[in-house]
Amino acid sequence: QVQLVESGGGLVQPGGSLRLSCTASGSITSISVMGWYRQAPGKQRELVATMTSGGTTRYADSVAGRFTISRDYAKNTVYLQMNSPKPEDTAVYHCYVNVFFAGAWRNYWGQGTQVTVSS
């Protein structure tokens, strides 16, 4: 199986900064995309940022210019640097990976880490 361990969530003030981490482990042959999605109460899960194995990034318009995604390929880890967060960024943030495991490409999601932006 594939396990995802997320860390770094918590309470942050508007205009502050926070960094999320997610490490994938297990019998992984290859990882294609790693990224982050979020879900606020009463809303659908939405993309925050993703990064391919080739380094191509994609951001939601609402976070572009404030959040930065990066990867440590050797450690199968993805990071989300959240700068100048806003109250509307409050949500449960879920790590996402697309991995080659047991002969097929598969999607996995982390359990989520709560991020609360409030003064």
mmCIF file of C-alpha atoms in Angstrom:
data_model
loop_
_atom_site.group_PDB
_atom_site.id
_atom_site.type_symbol
_atom_site.label_atom_id
_atom_site.label_comp_id
_atom_site.label_asym_id
_atom_site.label_seq_id
_atom_site.Cartn_x
_atom_site.Cartn_y
_atom_site.Cartn_z
ATOM 1 C CA GLN A 1 0.000 0.000 0.000
ATOM 2 C CA VAL A 2 0.874 3.678 -0.162
ATOM 3 C CA GLN A 3 0.847 5.856 2.921
ATOM 4 C CA LEU A 4 0.746 9.636 3.039
ATOM 5 C CA VAL A 5 1.812 11.476 6.172
ATOM 6 C CA GLU A 6 0.905 15.147 6.338
ATOM 7 C CA SER A 7 2.168 17.723 8.813
ATOM 8 C CA GLY A 8 2.387 21.444 9.373
ATOM 9 C CA GLY A 9 -1.202 22.520 9.747
ATOM 10 C CA GLY A 10 -2.477 24.740 12.524
ATOM 11 C CA LEU A 11 -3.551 28.253 13.368
ATOM 12 C CA VAL A 12 -1.925 31.132 11.520
ATOM 13 C CA GLN A 13 -2.636 34.835 11.511
ATOM 14 C CA PRO A 14 -3.593 36.628 8.317
ATOM 15 C CA GLY A 15 -0.428 37.797 6.624
ATOM 16 C CA GLY A 16 1.696 35.203 8.396
ATOM 17 C CA SER A 17 3.195 32.059 6.939
ATOM 18 C CA LEU A 18 2.827 28.315 7.273
ATOM 19 C CA ARG A 19 4.420 25.317 5.561
ATOM 20 C CA LEU A 20 2.691 22.007 4.954
ATOM 21 C CA SER A 21 4.579 18.775 4.275
ATOM 22 C CA CYS A 22 3.482 15.436 2.937
ATOM 23 C CA THR A 23 5.632 12.321 2.579
ATOM 24 C CA ALA A 24 4.617 9.307 0.557
ATOM 25 C CA SER A 25 5.890 5.872 1.525
ATOM 26 C CA GLY A 26 5.310 2.262 0.568
ATOM 27 C CA SER A 27 6.170 0.095 -2.414
ATOM 28 C CA ILE A 28 6.198 3.033 -4.817
ATOM 29 C CA THR A 29 7.779 2.530 -8.207
ATOM 30 C CA SER A 30 7.338 6.058 -9.470
ATOM 31 C CA ILE A 31 5.485 9.241 -8.589
ATOM 32 C CA SER A 32 3.993 11.441 -11.269
ATOM 33 C CA VAL A 33 2.045 14.255 -9.670
ATOM 34 C CA MET A 34 2.096 15.446 -6.085
ATOM 35 C CA GLY A 35 -0.010 18.251 -4.774
ATOM 36 C CA TRP A 36 -2.532 19.718 -2.423
ATOM 37 C CA TYR A 37 -6.277 20.086 -2.441
ATOM 38 C CA ARG A 38 -8.450 21.689 0.211
ATOM 39 C CA GLN A 39 -11.995 21.492 1.459
ATOM 40 C CA ALA A 40 -13.716 24.164 3.493
ATOM 41 C CA PRO A 41 -16.906 23.468 5.454
ATOM 42 C CA GLY A 42 -19.891 23.260 3.154
ATOM 43 C CA LYS A 43 -17.760 23.454 0.022
ATOM 44 C CA GLN A 44 -16.399 20.990 -2.500
ATOM 45 C CA ARG A 45 -12.793 19.893 -2.509
ATOM 46 C CA GLU A 46 -10.745 22.169 -4.738
ATOM 47 C CA LEU A 47 -7.264 22.175 -6.195
ATOM 48 C CA VAL A 48 -4.681 24.327 -4.447
ATOM 49 C CA ALA A 49 -1.464 23.397 -6.251
ATOM 50 C CA THR A 50 0.156 20.471 -8.028
ATOM 51 C CA MET A 51 3.602 19.687 -9.325
ATOM 52 C CA THR A 52 4.577 17.073 -11.885
ATOM 53 C CA SER A 53 7.693 14.930 -11.854
ATOM 54 C CA GLY A 54 9.085 17.290 -14.481
ATOM 55 C CA GLY A 55 8.589 20.320 -12.281
ATOM 56 C CA THR A 56 5.522 21.795 -13.960
ATOM 57 C CA THR A 57 3.336 23.563 -11.431
ATOM 58 C CA ARG A 58 -0.313 24.479 -11.399
ATOM 59 C CA TYR A 59 -1.999 26.805 -8.929
ATOM 60 C CA ALA A 60 -5.518 27.856 -8.139
ATOM 61 C CA ASP A 61 -6.033 31.489 -9.104
ATOM 62 C CA SER A 62 -6.934 32.276 -5.504
ATOM 63 C CA VAL A 63 -3.494 31.263 -4.185
ATOM 64 C CA ALA A 64 -1.190 32.095 -7.091
ATOM 65 C CA GLY A 65 1.515 34.493 -5.994
ATOM 66 C CA ARG A 66 1.023 33.672 -2.309
ATOM 67 C CA PHE A 67 1.516 29.898 -2.088
ATOM 68 C CA THR A 68 4.473 27.939 -3.447
ATOM 69 C CA ILE A 69 4.603 24.205 -4.054
ATOM 70 C CA SER A 70 7.872 22.301 -4.089
ATOM 71 C CA ARG A 71 9.073 18.715 -4.003
ATOM 72 C CA ASP A 72 11.968 16.758 -2.608
ATOM 73 C CA TYR A 73 12.084 13.947 -5.142
ATOM 74 C CA ALA A 74 14.561 11.867 -3.160
ATOM 75 C CA LYS A 75 12.294 11.905 -0.109
ATOM 76 C CA ASN A 76 8.961 11.561 -1.973
ATOM 77 C CA THR A 77 7.880 14.696 -0.171
ATOM 78 C CA VAL A 78 5.810 17.656 -1.302
ATOM 79 C CA TYR A 79 5.639 20.995 0.450
ATOM 80 C CA LEU A 80 3.219 23.894 0.358
ATOM 81 C CA GLN A 81 4.605 27.214 1.534
ATOM 82 C CA MET A 82 1.676 29.426 2.445
ATOM 83 C CA ASN A 83 2.568 33.111 2.598
ATOM 84 C CA SER A 84 0.134 35.899 3.354
ATOM 85 C CA PRO A 85 -2.738 33.518 4.059
ATOM 86 C CA LYS A 86 -6.245 34.930 4.239
ATOM 87 C CA PRO A 87 -9.223 33.833 6.334
ATOM 88 C CA GLU A 88 -10.766 32.340 3.187
ATOM 89 C CA ASP A 89 -7.816 29.925 3.011
ATOM 90 C CA THR A 90 -9.158 28.194 6.116
ATOM 91 C CA ALA A 91 -9.823 24.572 5.204
ATOM 92 C CA VAL A 92 -8.670 20.995 5.596
ATOM 93 C CA TYR A 93 -5.713 20.541 3.266
ATOM 94 C CA HIS A 94 -5.287 17.105 1.691
ATOM 95 C CA CYS A 95 -2.128 15.806 0.116
ATOM 96 C CA TYR A 96 -2.532 14.098 -3.266
ATOM 97 C CA VAL A 97 -0.210 11.781 -5.159
ATOM 98 C CA ASN A 98 -0.421 9.913 -8.432
ATOM 99 C CA VAL A 99 1.888 6.925 -8.152
ATOM 100 C CA PHE A 100 2.803 3.803 -10.092
ATOM 101 C CA PHE A 101 2.048 0.989 -7.680
ATOM 102 C CA ALA A 102 1.219 -2.667 -8.207
ATOM 103 C CA GLY A 103 1.312 -2.357 -11.994
ATOM 104 C CA ALA A 104 -0.872 0.700 -12.436
ATOM 105 C CA TRP A 105 -1.047 4.440 -11.909
ATOM 106 C CA ARG A 106 -3.149 5.153 -8.851
ATOM 107 C CA ASN A 107 -4.379 8.186 -6.930
ATOM 108 C CA TYR A 108 -3.987 8.489 -3.187
ATOM 109 C CA TRP A 109 -5.176 11.108 -0.728
ATOM 110 C CA GLY A 110 -3.972 11.998 2.727
ATOM 111 C CA GLN A 111 -6.344 12.271 5.653
ATOM 112 C CA GLY A 112 -5.908 16.013 5.750
ATOM 113 C CA THR A 113 -4.476 18.667 8.010
ATOM 114 C CA GLN A 114 -6.500 21.587 9.314
ATOM 115 C CA VAL A 115 -5.356 25.104 8.471
ATOM 116 C CA THR A 116 -7.125 27.953 10.238
ATOM 117 C CA VAL A 117 -6.350 31.546 9.312
ATOM 118 C CA SER A 118 -7.557 33.890 12.005
ATOM 119 C CA SER A 119 -6.399 36.763 14.154
#
